[in-house]
PDB file of C-alpha atoms in Angstrom:
ATOM      1  CA  MET A   1      78.883 150.468  42.681  1.00 61.00           C
ATOM      2  CA  ASN A   2      76.009 148.480  41.110  1.00 70.00           C
ATOM      3  CA  THR A   3      72.417 149.656  40.888  1.00 81.00           C
ATOM      4  CA  ILE A   4      70.266 149.099  43.992  1.00 86.00           C
ATOM      5  CA  PRO A   5      68.425 145.737  43.645  1.00 88.00           C
ATOM      6  CA  SER A   6      64.717 146.074  42.904  1.00 76.00           C
ATOM      7  CA  ILE A   7      63.631 142.489  43.663  1.00 73.00           C
ATOM      8  CA  PHE A   8      64.483 139.750  46.143  1.00 82.00           C
ATOM      9  CA  ASN A   9      67.573 137.669  45.335  1.00 77.00           C
ATOM     10  CA  GLU A  10      68.248 139.678  42.180  1.00 79.00           C
ATOM     11  CA  ARG A  11      71.834 138.456  41.944  1.00 86.00           C
ATOM     12  CA  GLN A  12      71.935 134.711  41.441  1.00 89.00           C
ATOM     13  CA  ILE A  13      74.996 133.065  43.002  1.00 91.00           C
ATOM     14  CA  ASN A  14      76.406 130.031  41.189  1.00 92.00           C
ATOM     15  CA  ARG A  15      76.183 127.169  43.634  1.00 93.00           C
ATOM     16  CA  THR A  16      76.096 123.424  44.103  1.00 92.00           C
ATOM     17  CA  VAL A  17      73.215 121.932  46.088  1.00 93.00           C
ATOM     18  CA  LEU A  18      73.514 118.446  47.590  1.00 93.00           C
ATOM     19  CA  GLY A  19      71.036 116.402  49.599  1.00 92.00           C
ATOM     20  CA  GLY A  20      67.626 117.433  50.834  1.00 91.00           C
ATOM     21  CA  LYS A  21      65.935 114.880  48.588  1.00 86.00           C
ATOM     22  CA  GLU A  22      64.143 113.129  51.457  1.00 88.00           C
ATOM     23  CA  LEU A  23      61.392 114.716  53.534  1.00 87.00           C
ATOM     24  CA  MET A  24      62.258 115.526  57.124  1.00 91.00           C
ATOM     25  CA  ARG A  25      60.950 113.029  59.660  1.00 88.00           C
ATOM     26  CA  ASP A  26      59.154 113.878  62.905  1.00 91.00           C
ATOM     27  CA  VAL A  27      58.438 117.515  61.998  1.00 95.00           C
ATOM     28  CA  LYS A  28      57.240 119.389  65.097  1.00 96.00           C
ATOM     29  CA  MET A  29      57.077 122.969  63.784  1.00 97.00           C
ATOM     30  CA  LYS A  30      56.648 124.836  60.499  1.00 96.00           C
ATOM     31  CA  VAL A  31      60.073 126.414  60.884  1.00 98.00           C
ATOM     32  CA  SER A  32      63.196 125.946  58.773  1.00 98.00           C
ATOM     33  CA  VAL A  33      66.827 126.483  59.762  1.00 98.00           C
ATOM     34  CA  ILE A  34      69.559 128.202  57.781  1.00 99.00           C
ATOM     35  CA  LEU A  35      72.955 127.262  59.211  1.00 97.00           C
ATOM     36  CA  LEU A  36      75.875 129.475  58.147  1.00 96.00           C
ATOM     37  CA  ASN A  37      79.191 127.648  58.416  1.00 92.00           C
ATOM     38  CA  LYS A  38      82.690 129.006  58.856  1.00 84.00           C
ATOM     39  CA  ARG A  39      84.356 126.597  61.254  1.00 70.00           C
ATOM     40  CA  GLY A  40      85.886 123.226  60.405  1.00 64.00           C
ATOM     41  CA  SER A  41      83.686 120.321  59.408  1.00 60.00           C
ATOM     42  CA  GLN A  42      84.537 118.396  62.599  1.00 66.00           C
ATOM     43  CA  PHE A  43      81.863 120.460  64.383  1.00 73.00           C
ATOM     44  CA  ARG A  44      79.192 119.842  61.764  1.00 83.00           C
ATOM     45  CA  ILE A  45      77.969 116.339  62.591  1.00 87.00           C
ATOM     46  CA  PRO A  46      76.939 116.940  66.238  1.00 90.00           C
ATOM     47  CA  MET A  47      75.334 120.266  65.273  1.00 92.00           C
ATOM     48  CA  ILE A  48      73.197 118.746  62.539  1.00 93.00           C
ATOM     49  CA  GLU A  49      72.274 115.778  64.743  1.00 94.00           C
ATOM     50  CA  ASN A  50      71.006 118.178  67.413  1.00 95.00           C
ATOM     51  CA  LEU A  51      69.079 120.271  64.895  1.00 96.00           C
ATOM     52  CA  LEU A  52      67.406 117.143  63.500  1.00 95.00           C
ATOM     53  CA  LYS A  53      66.178 116.238  66.993  1.00 94.00           C
ATOM     54  CA  CYS A  54      64.413 119.598  67.337  1.00 96.00           C
ATOM     55  CA  GLY A  55      61.812 118.781  64.674  1.00 96.00           C
ATOM     56  CA  PHE A  56      62.365 121.579  62.153  1.00 97.00           C
ATOM     57  CA  GLU A  57      60.557 121.374  58.810  1.00 97.00           C
ATOM     58  CA  SER A  58      63.793 121.673  56.832  1.00 97.00           C
ATOM     59  CA  ILE A  59      67.480 122.457  57.353  1.00 98.00           C
ATOM     60  CA  VAL A  60      69.765 124.236  54.893  1.00 98.00           C
ATOM     61  CA  SER A  61      73.481 124.124  55.712  1.00 95.00           C
ATOM     62  CA  ILE A  62      75.453 126.745  53.779  1.00 94.00           C
ATOM     63  CA  GLU A  63      79.216 126.729  53.351  1.00 87.00           C
ATOM     64  CA  ASN A  64      81.169 129.960  52.989  1.00 79.00           C
ATOM     65  CA  SER A  65      83.562 128.472  50.420  1.00 72.00           C
ATOM     66  CA  THR A  66      84.234 125.413  48.256  1.00 67.00           C
ATOM     67  CA  ASP A  67      87.135 124.283  50.459  1.00 69.00           C
ATOM     68  CA  ASN A  68      85.176 121.757  52.530  1.00 63.00           C
ATOM     69  CA  PHE A  69      85.653 118.392  50.877  1.00 61.00           C
ATOM     70  CA  ASN A  70      83.409 116.483  53.328  1.00 79.00           C
ATOM     71  CA  ILE A  71      80.093 117.904  52.146  1.00 84.00           C
ATOM     72  CA  GLU A  72      79.280 114.997  49.837  1.00 85.00           C
ATOM     73  CA  GLU A  73      79.897 112.629  52.740  1.00 86.00           C
ATOM     74  CA  PHE A  74      77.609 114.752  54.949  1.00 88.00           C
ATOM     75  CA  SER A  75      74.867 114.740  52.307  1.00 89.00           C
ATOM     76  CA  HIS A  76      74.842 110.926  52.346  1.00 89.00           C
ATOM     77  CA  LYS A  77      74.846 110.797  56.145  1.00 92.00           C
ATOM     78  CA  PHE A  78      72.046 113.379  56.417  1.00 93.00           C
ATOM     79  CA  PRO A  79      69.777 112.941  53.341  1.00 93.00           C
ATOM     80  CA  TYR A  80      67.113 115.194  54.897  1.00 94.00           C
ATOM     81  CA  VAL A  81      69.471 118.180  55.016  1.00 96.00           C
ATOM     82  CA  LYS A  82      70.178 120.415  52.028  1.00 96.00           C
ATOM     83  CA  PHE A  83      73.842 121.428  51.687  1.00 94.00           C
ATOM     84  CA  VAL A  84      74.615 124.544  49.633  1.00 95.00           C
ATOM     85  CA  ILE A  85      78.133 125.324  48.390  1.00 93.00           C
ATOM     86  CA  PRO A  86      78.560 128.732  46.704  1.00 93.00           C
ATOM     87  CA  LEU A  87      80.906 128.618  43.714  1.00 92.00           C
ATOM     88  CA  GLU A  88      81.763 132.304  43.919  1.00 92.00           C
ATOM     89  CA  SER A  89      82.429 134.866  46.615  1.00 91.00           C
ATOM     90  CA  ALA A  90      79.280 135.922  48.469  1.00 94.00           C
ATOM     91  CA  THR A  91      78.442 137.977  51.543  1.00 95.00           C
ATOM     92  CA  ASP A  92      76.646 136.484  54.532  1.00 96.00           C
ATOM     93  CA  GLY A  93      73.518 138.344  53.492  1.00 97.00           C
ATOM     94  CA  GLU A  94      73.626 136.807  50.028  1.00 96.00           C
ATOM     95  CA  LEU A  95      74.033 133.344  51.567  1.00 96.00           C
ATOM     96  CA  ILE A  96      70.952 133.951  53.715  1.00 98.00           C
ATOM     97  CA  ASN A  97      69.053 135.095  50.605  1.00 97.00           C
ATOM     98  CA  ILE A  98      69.973 131.754  49.007  1.00 96.00           C
ATOM     99  CA  GLY A  99      68.768 129.876  52.074  1.00 97.00           C
ATOM    100  CA  MET A 100      65.453 131.748  52.133  1.00 97.00           C
ATOM    101  CA  ALA A 101      64.883 130.780  48.496  1.00 96.00           C
ATOM    102  CA  GLU A 102      65.644 127.106  49.236  1.00 96.00           C
ATOM    103  CA  VAL A 103      62.981 126.668  51.958  1.00 97.00           C
ATOM    104  CA  ASN A 104      59.186 126.947  52.034  1.00 96.00           C
ATOM    105  CA  SER A 105      58.456 127.493  55.722  1.00 97.00           C
ATOM    106  CA  ASP A 106      56.676 130.625  56.924  1.00 97.00           C
ATOM    107  CA  TYR A 107      59.408 131.197  59.509  1.00 99.00           C
ATOM    108  CA  VAL A 108      63.153 130.659  59.358  1.00 99.00           C
ATOM    109  CA  LEU A 109      65.713 130.495  62.163  1.00 99.00           C
ATOM    110  CA  VAL A 110      69.139 131.742  61.044  1.00 99.00           C
ATOM    111  CA  LEU A 111      72.032 130.231  63.006  1.00 98.00           C
ATOM    112  CA  ARG A 112      75.822 130.056  62.793  1.00 96.00           C
ATOM    113  CA  ASP A 113      78.218 127.233  63.515  1.00 93.00           C
ATOM    114  CA  THR A 114      80.023 129.585  65.921  1.00 93.00           C
ATOM    115  CA  LEU A 115      77.136 128.975  68.354  1.00 95.00           C
ATOM    116  CA  LYS A 116      76.772 126.121  70.831  1.00 94.00           C
ATOM    117  CA  ILE A 117      74.060 124.105  69.154  1.00 91.00           C
ATOM    118  CA  ASP A 118      73.246 121.365  71.609  1.00 88.00           C
ATOM    119  CA  GLY A 119      70.051 120.138  73.156  1.00 85.00           C
ATOM    120  CA  GLU A 120      66.628 121.446  72.154  1.00 90.00           C
ATOM    121  CA  ILE A 121      67.441 125.025  71.150  1.00 94.00           C
ATOM    122  CA  LEU A 122      63.845 125.801  70.112  1.00 96.00           C
ATOM    123  CA  THR A 123      60.603 124.002  70.968  1.00 96.00           C
ATOM    124  CA  ALA A 124      57.398 123.925  68.931  1.00 97.00           C
ATOM    125  CA  ARG A 125      55.583 125.733  71.764  1.00 97.00           C
ATOM    126  CA  ILE A 126      58.074 128.601  71.807  1.00 98.00           C
ATOM    127  CA  ALA A 127      58.090 128.779  67.995  1.00 98.00           C
ATOM    128  CA  GLU A 128      54.301 129.135  68.025  1.00 97.00           C
ATOM    129  CA  LYS A 129      54.536 131.999  70.523  1.00 97.00           C
ATOM    130  CA  LEU A 130      57.193 133.761  68.453  1.00 97.00           C
ATOM    131  CA  SER A 131      55.138 133.409  65.270  1.00 97.00           C
ATOM    132  CA  MET A 132      52.058 134.882  66.952  1.00 96.00           C
ATOM    133  CA  GLU A 133      53.999 138.115  67.528  1.00 94.00           C
ATOM    134  CA  LYS A 134      53.813 138.865  63.767  1.00 96.00           C
ATOM    135  CA  LEU A 135      57.267 140.458  63.787  1.00 98.00           C
ATOM    136  CA  PHE A 136      59.768 140.678  60.957  1.00 99.00           C
ATOM    137  CA  CYS A 137      62.430 139.209  63.226  1.00 99.00           C
ATOM    138  CA  VAL A 138      62.611 137.945  66.794  1.00 99.00           C
ATOM    139  CA  VAL A 139      66.120 138.013  68.238  1.00 98.00           C
ATOM    140  CA  PRO A 140      67.146 135.434  70.865  1.00 98.00           C
ATOM    141  CA  ARG A 141      69.232 136.403  73.858  1.00 97.00           C
ATOM    142  CA  LEU A 142      72.885 135.813  72.957  1.00 98.00           C
ATOM    143  CA  VAL A 143      75.580 135.263  75.575  1.00 97.00           C
ATOM    144  CA  GLU A 144      79.302 134.613  75.586  1.00 96.00           C
ATOM    145  CA  ARG A 145      80.606 131.067  75.908  1.00 93.00           C
ATOM    146  CA  ASP A 146      80.870 131.455  79.700  1.00 93.00           C
ATOM    147  CA  GLY A 147      77.275 132.678  79.913  1.00 93.00           C
ATOM    148  CA  SER A 148      78.105 136.343  80.494  1.00 95.00           C
ATOM    149  CA  SER A 149      76.155 139.122  78.813  1.00 96.00           C
ATOM    150  CA  PHE A 150      77.401 141.509  76.157  1.00 96.00           C
ATOM    151  CA  PRO A 151      75.667 144.237  74.098  1.00 97.00           C
ATOM    152  CA  ILE A 152      72.990 142.796  71.809  1.00 97.00           C
ATOM    153  CA  VAL A 153      70.345 145.538  72.112  1.00 98.00           C
ATOM    154  CA  PHE A 154      70.736 148.237  69.471  1.00 98.00           C
ATOM    155  CA  SER A 155      68.893 151.517  69.040  1.00 98.00           C
ATOM    156  CA  PRO A 156      69.218 154.432  66.603  1.00 98.00           C
ATOM    157  CA  GLY A 157      70.644 157.736  67.787  1.00 97.00           C
ATOM    158  CA  VAL A 158      72.332 160.946  66.714  1.00 95.00           C
ATOM    159  CA  ASN A 159      75.708 162.271  67.814  1.00 90.00           C
ATOM    160  CA  GLY A 160      75.703 165.905  66.753  1.00 85.00           C
ATOM    161  CA  THR A 161      74.590 165.581  63.147  1.00 84.00           C
ATOM    162  CA  GLN A 162      75.908 162.035  62.691  1.00 90.00           C
ATOM    163  CA  PHE A 163      73.812 158.882  62.846  1.00 94.00           C
ATOM    164  CA  GLU A 164      75.008 156.338  65.401  1.00 96.00           C
ATOM    165  CA  VAL A 165      73.947 152.991  66.790  1.00 97.00           C
ATOM    166  CA  LEU A 166      73.638 152.824  70.582  1.00 97.00           C
ATOM    167  CA  HIS A 167      74.410 149.553  72.394  1.00 96.00           C
ATOM    168  CA  SER A 168      73.111 147.928  75.568  1.00 97.00           C
ATOM    169  CA  SER A 169      73.511 144.542  77.230  1.00 96.00           C
ATOM    170  CA  THR A 170      70.280 144.899  79.248  1.00 95.00           C
ATOM    171  CA  VAL A 171      67.815 142.465  77.714  1.00 95.00           C
ATOM    172  CA  ILE A 172      64.120 142.785  78.521  1.00 96.00           C
ATOM    173  CA  ASP A 173      61.661 140.425  76.891  1.00 97.00           C
ATOM    174  CA  GLY A 174      59.898 142.203  74.042  1.00 97.00           C
ATOM    175  CA  CYS A 175      62.218 145.204  73.905  1.00 98.00           C
ATOM    176  CA  PRO A 176      62.868 146.607  70.411  1.00 98.00           C
ATOM    177  CA  THR A 177      66.243 146.286  68.769  1.00 99.00           C
ATOM    178  CA  LEU A 178      67.410 147.861  65.531  1.00 99.00           C
ATOM    179  CA  TYR A 179      68.851 144.646  64.105  1.00 99.00           C
ATOM    180  CA  PRO A 180      69.906 141.098  65.090  1.00 99.00           C
ATOM    181  CA  LEU A 181      73.606 140.765  65.836  1.00 98.00           C
ATOM    182  CA  ASP A 182      75.431 138.429  63.456  1.00 97.00           C
ATOM    183  CA  TYR A 183      72.165 137.977  61.482  1.00 98.00           C
ATOM    184  CA  ILE A 184      71.013 135.466  64.132  1.00 99.00           C
ATOM    185  CA  GLY A 185      67.237 135.531  64.482  1.00 99.00           C
ATOM    186  CA  TYR A 186      63.799 134.061  63.875  1.00 99.00           C
ATOM    187  CA  TYR A 187      62.539 135.617  60.620  1.00 99.00           C
ATOM    188  CA  ASP A 188      59.176 135.963  58.912  1.00 99.00           C
ATOM    189  CA  ARG A 189      60.186 134.602  55.500  1.00 98.00           C
ATOM    190  CA  LYS A 190      57.408 136.308  53.530  1.00 98.00           C
ATOM    191  CA  ALA A 191      58.253 139.710  55.037  1.00 98.00           C
ATOM    192  CA  PHE A 192      61.949 139.062  54.377  1.00 98.00           C
ATOM    193  CA  MET A 193      61.309 138.495  50.680  1.00 97.00           C
ATOM    194  CA  GLN A 194      58.887 141.427  50.385  1.00 96.00           C
ATOM    195  CA  LEU A 195      61.573 143.691  51.846  1.00 97.00           C
ATOM    196  CA  GLY A 196      63.937 142.535  49.105  1.00 96.00           C
ATOM    197  CA  GLY A 197      66.284 140.548  51.327  1.00 97.00           C
ATOM    198  CA  TYR A 198      69.883 141.632  51.814  1.00 97.00           C
ATOM    199  CA  ASP A 199      71.354 144.089  49.320  1.00 96.00           C
ATOM    200  CA  TYR A 200      74.215 142.333  47.514  1.00 95.00           C
ATOM    201  CA  THR A 201      75.765 145.680  46.555  1.00 94.00           C
ATOM    202  CA  ILE A 202      76.525 146.361  50.236  1.00 96.00           C
ATOM    203  CA  LYS A 203      79.645 144.341  50.987  1.00 95.00           C
ATOM    204  CA  GLU A 204      80.357 145.157  54.649  1.00 96.00           C
ATOM    205  CA  SER A 205      78.414 142.842  56.963  1.00 96.00           C
ATOM    206  CA  HIS A 206      77.357 145.456  59.548  1.00 97.00           C
ATOM    207  CA  TRP A 207      75.891 147.865  56.983  1.00 98.00           C
ATOM    208  CA  GLN A 208      74.292 145.086  54.946  1.00 98.00           C
ATOM    209  CA  ASN A 209      72.529 143.786  58.037  1.00 98.00           C
ATOM    210  CA  LEU A 210      71.539 147.255  59.214  1.00 98.00           C
ATOM    211  CA  ASP A 211      70.287 148.245  55.745  1.00 98.00           C
ATOM    212  CA  LEU A 212      67.639 145.519  55.605  1.00 98.00           C
ATOM    213  CA  CYS A 213      66.587 145.905  59.227  1.00 99.00           C
ATOM    214  CA  PHE A 214      66.427 149.710  59.181  1.00 99.00           C
ATOM    215  CA  ARG A 215      64.316 149.444  56.030  1.00 98.00           C
ATOM    216  CA  ALA A 216      62.066 146.963  57.819  1.00 99.00           C
ATOM    217  CA  TRP A 217      61.440 149.527  60.567  1.00 99.00           C
ATOM    218  CA  LEU A 218      60.826 152.361  58.076  1.00 99.00           C
ATOM    219  CA  TRP A 219      58.363 150.187  56.173  1.00 98.00           C
ATOM    220  CA  GLY A 220      56.321 149.374  59.270  1.00 98.00           C
ATOM    221  CA  HIS A 221      57.836 146.094  60.490  1.00 98.00           C
ATOM    222  CA  ARG A 222      59.247 145.490  63.961  1.00 98.00           C
ATOM    223  CA  ILE A 223      62.213 143.626  65.437  1.00 99.00           C
ATOM    224  CA  LYS A 224      62.206 142.592  69.084  1.00 98.00           C
ATOM    225  CA  LEU A 225      64.267 140.578  71.527  1.00 98.00           C
ATOM    226  CA  THR A 226      62.953 137.557  73.356  1.00 98.00           C
ATOM    227  CA  THR A 227      64.051 135.807  76.520  1.00 97.00           C
ATOM    228  CA  LEU A 228      62.034 132.701  75.644  1.00 96.00           C
ATOM    229  CA  PHE A 229      65.175 131.114  74.230  1.00 94.00           C
ATOM    230  CA  SER A 230      68.840 131.978  74.289  1.00 96.00           C
ATOM    231  CA  LEU A 231      71.998 130.892  72.497  1.00 97.00           C
ATOM    232  CA  ALA A 232      75.638 130.940  73.556  1.00 96.00           C
ATOM    233  CA  TYR A 233      78.682 131.423  71.379  1.00 96.00           C
ATOM    234  CA  ALA A 234      81.163 128.556  71.248  1.00 92.00           C
ATOM    235  CA  SER A 235      83.935 130.929  70.179  1.00 86.00           C
ATOM    236  CA  ASP A 236      84.721 134.626  70.491  1.00 88.00           C
ATOM    237  CA  ILE A 237      81.816 137.008  69.965  1.00 90.00           C
ATOM    238  CA  PRO A 238      81.853 138.899  66.656  1.00 89.00           C
ATOM    239  CA  VAL A 239      83.387 142.360  66.359  1.00 90.00           C
ATOM    240  CA  GLU A 240      81.515 144.528  63.879  1.00 92.00           C
ATOM    241  CA  ASP A 241      83.282 146.862  61.470  1.00 89.00           C
ATOM    242  CA  VAL A 242      81.218 150.055  61.718  1.00 90.00           C
ATOM    243  CA  SER A 243      83.603 152.332  59.826  1.00 89.00           C
ATOM    244  CA  ALA A 244      82.065 154.683  57.262  1.00 82.00           C
ATOM    245  CA  ASN A 245      82.829 153.429  53.751  1.00 86.00           C
ATOM    246  CA  LEU A 246      81.067 152.779  50.449  1.00 87.00           C
ATOM    247  CA  SER A 247      78.746 150.309  52.187  1.00 92.00           C
ATOM    248  CA  TYR A 248      77.743 152.993  54.690  1.00 92.00           C
ATOM    249  CA  SER A 249      77.137 155.370  51.783  1.00 91.00           C
ATOM    250  CA  ARG A 250      74.626 152.958  50.223  1.00 92.00           C
ATOM    251  CA  PHE A 251      72.932 152.460  53.622  1.00 96.00           C
ATOM    252  CA  TYR A 252      72.795 156.233  54.129  1.00 94.00           C
ATOM    253  CA  MET A 253      71.148 156.870  50.757  1.00 94.00           C
ATOM    254  CA  LYS A 254      68.462 154.211  51.180  1.00 96.00           C
ATOM    255  CA  ASN A 255      67.600 154.777  54.832  1.00 98.00           C
ATOM    256  CA  LEU A 256      68.758 158.125  56.220  1.00 96.00           C
ATOM    257  CA  LEU A 257      68.311 160.380  53.195  1.00 95.00           C
ATOM    258  CA  PRO A 258      64.589 159.703  52.457  1.00 97.00           C
ATOM    259  CA  ARG A 259      61.989 162.004  54.040  1.00 97.00           C
ATOM    260  CA  PHE A 260      58.376 161.092  54.758  1.00 98.00           C
ATOM    261  CA  GLU A 261      55.947 163.579  53.238  1.00 96.00           C
ATOM    262  CA  ASP A 262      52.163 163.202  53.551  1.00 94.00           C
ATOM    263  CA  ASP A 263      51.793 159.474  52.784  1.00 96.00           C
ATOM    264  CA  HIS A 264      55.026 158.517  51.065  1.00 98.00           C
ATOM    265  CA  GLY A 265      58.803 158.535  51.152  1.00 98.00           C
ATOM    266  CA  VAL A 266      60.897 160.800  48.957  1.00 98.00           C
ATOM    267  CA  ILE A 267      64.476 161.965  48.519  1.00 97.00           C
ATOM    268  CA  PRO A 268      64.238 165.707  47.801  1.00 93.00           C
ATOM    269  CA  LYS A 269      66.438 167.002  45.001  1.00 91.00           C
ATOM    270  CA  SER A 270      67.940 169.460  47.482  1.00 90.00           C
ATOM    271  CA  SER A 271      69.429 166.501  49.398  1.00 92.00           C
ATOM    272  CA  ILE A 272      72.018 166.108  46.680  1.00 90.00           C
ATOM    273  CA  PHE A 273      74.199 168.777  48.284  1.00 84.00           C
ATOM    274  CA  VAL A 274      74.160 166.964  51.639  1.00 82.00           C
ATOM    275  CA  TYR A 275      75.034 163.693  49.932  1.00 84.00           C
ATOM    276  CA  LEU A 276      77.893 165.136  47.881  1.00 82.00           C
ATOM    277  CA  LEU A 277      79.582 166.219  51.109  1.00 74.00           C
ATOM    278  CA  ARG A 278      79.349 162.669  52.521  1.00 74.00           C
ATOM    279  CA  SER A 279      79.731 160.344  49.553  1.00 74.00           C
ATOM    280  CA  GLY A 280      83.522 160.047  49.398  1.00 70.00           C
ATOM    281  CA  CYS A 281      83.273 159.379  45.641  1.00 78.00           C
ATOM    282  CA  GLY A 282      83.993 161.485  42.596  1.00 80.00           C
ATOM    283  CA  LEU A 283      81.332 163.874  41.337  1.00 84.00           C
ATOM    284  CA  VAL A 284      80.094 161.715  38.448  1.00 88.00           C
ATOM    285  CA  GLU A 285      79.817 158.536  40.547  1.00 87.00           C
ATOM    286  CA  SER A 286      78.185 160.439  43.426  1.00 85.00           C
ATOM    287  CA  LEU A 287      75.548 161.865  41.094  1.00 89.00           C
ATOM    288  CA  ARG A 288      74.875 158.431  39.601  1.00 90.00           C
ATOM    289  CA  GLN A 289      74.424 156.887  43.050  1.00 89.00           C
ATOM    290  CA  PHE A 290      72.196 159.725  44.239  1.00 92.00           C
ATOM    291  CA  PHE A 291      69.784 159.471  41.314  1.00 93.00           C
ATOM    292  CA  ASP A 292      69.808 155.672  41.568  1.00 94.00           C
ATOM    293  CA  ALA A 293      68.749 155.940  45.235  1.00 94.00           C
ATOM    294  CA  ARG A 294      66.143 158.560  44.384  1.00 95.00           C
ATOM    295  CA  SER A 295      64.685 156.266  41.733  1.00 96.00           C
ATOM    296  CA  TRP A 296      64.657 153.322  44.169  1.00 96.00           C
ATOM    297  CA  VAL A 297      62.809 155.366  46.806  1.00 97.00           C
ATOM    298  CA  ARG A 298      60.301 156.523  44.181  1.00 96.00           C
ATOM    299  CA  ARG A 299      59.548 152.892  43.248  1.00 96.00           C
ATOM    300  CA  ASN A 300      58.928 152.063  46.909  1.00 97.00           C
ATOM    301  CA  MET A 301      57.520 155.420  48.018  1.00 97.00           C
ATOM    302  CA  TYR A 302      54.230 154.122  49.440  1.00 98.00           C
ATOM    303  CA  ARG A 303      55.914 151.407  51.476  1.00 98.00           C
ATOM    304  CA  PHE A 304      57.487 153.988  53.787  1.00 98.00           C
ATOM    305  CA  LYS A 305      55.521 154.565  57.010  1.00 98.00           C
ATOM    306  CA  PHE A 306      57.898 157.193  58.428  1.00 98.00           C
ATOM    307  CA  ASP A 307      61.483 158.364  58.044  1.00 98.00           C
ATOM    308  CA  ALA A 308      64.698 157.966  60.024  1.00 98.00           C
ATOM    309  CA  LYS A 309      64.141 161.188  61.998  1.00 97.00           C
ATOM    310  CA  TYR A 310      60.766 159.955  63.239  1.00 98.00           C
ATOM    311  CA  LEU A 311      62.167 156.508  64.047  1.00 98.00           C
ATOM    312  CA  ILE A 312      64.978 157.973  66.150  1.00 98.00           C
ATOM    313  CA  GLU A 313      62.729 160.448  67.983  1.00 97.00           C
ATOM    314  CA  ASN A 314      60.053 157.838  68.724  1.00 98.00           C
ATOM    315  CA  TRP A 315      62.226 154.791  69.385  1.00 98.00           C
ATOM    316  CA  GLY A 316      60.578 152.528  71.939  1.00 93.00           C
ATOM    317  CA  LYS A 317      57.097 153.932  71.221  1.00 94.00           C
ATOM    318  CA  ILE A 318      56.558 152.410  67.774  1.00 89.00           C
TER     319      ILE A 318
END
């Protein structure tokens, strides 16, 4: 596994960028949109038309592969929209990192084409209220395509000695959540970049998402749900793969292993024995990963405000 990234967007993805040469017309809010695409291009035109009507400062539409041959046509039809086509395999988190680097707005709304994007999904008035909260991420209420609720509220917990994520479908405006499901949320772009963005060395989506958001909490940021706007899925809701694997191991080292002592975070040398029992790697690789994580925590030691134990014990009070 590669060394933990030390700066935002450390791995540069080869990509083609089309469009976005003309300034957006009728801008109503200093908010940009990153649209992650996986479905067929037949859904793209009405989605982009609706997003343009909302008055966002800029829109970045990101493909998940080079297989869509209609992008050049789209870029001519929508000259205000920037279309990004990665030329190599990339995780969703890496694609969002690219999008964050392509925009200049203070706040960014991350969406997917698996959502029903019709009508005015976000108004300038609501965007202003969300920005005033000064949160790392505000998560909209998500519902199934028929309008029914499903678990989108996540909190940290412990089952015996094992970390676990607890789920709830009860949404209260302003309630904390550990992370935004499916990456969908209203992000503070500056905070996102200061946190380093998504770790490209974590390949599994669930752990990549949780890694950044757990770090945000440990470093003093907050993530909350809002009922001011909601979004519905147009297709089946996502099923997260939460199995423990190498991605979990990287998350564990960066977020669960550090301890907060006095005014800083640290991974004690004695923690190596705990990690060796959990790593699932050979001795040499486990040692390399442990000392890499220890070095990363040392570089960021004064950014920690508390540790995972404190976060779990005081969830809902922070």
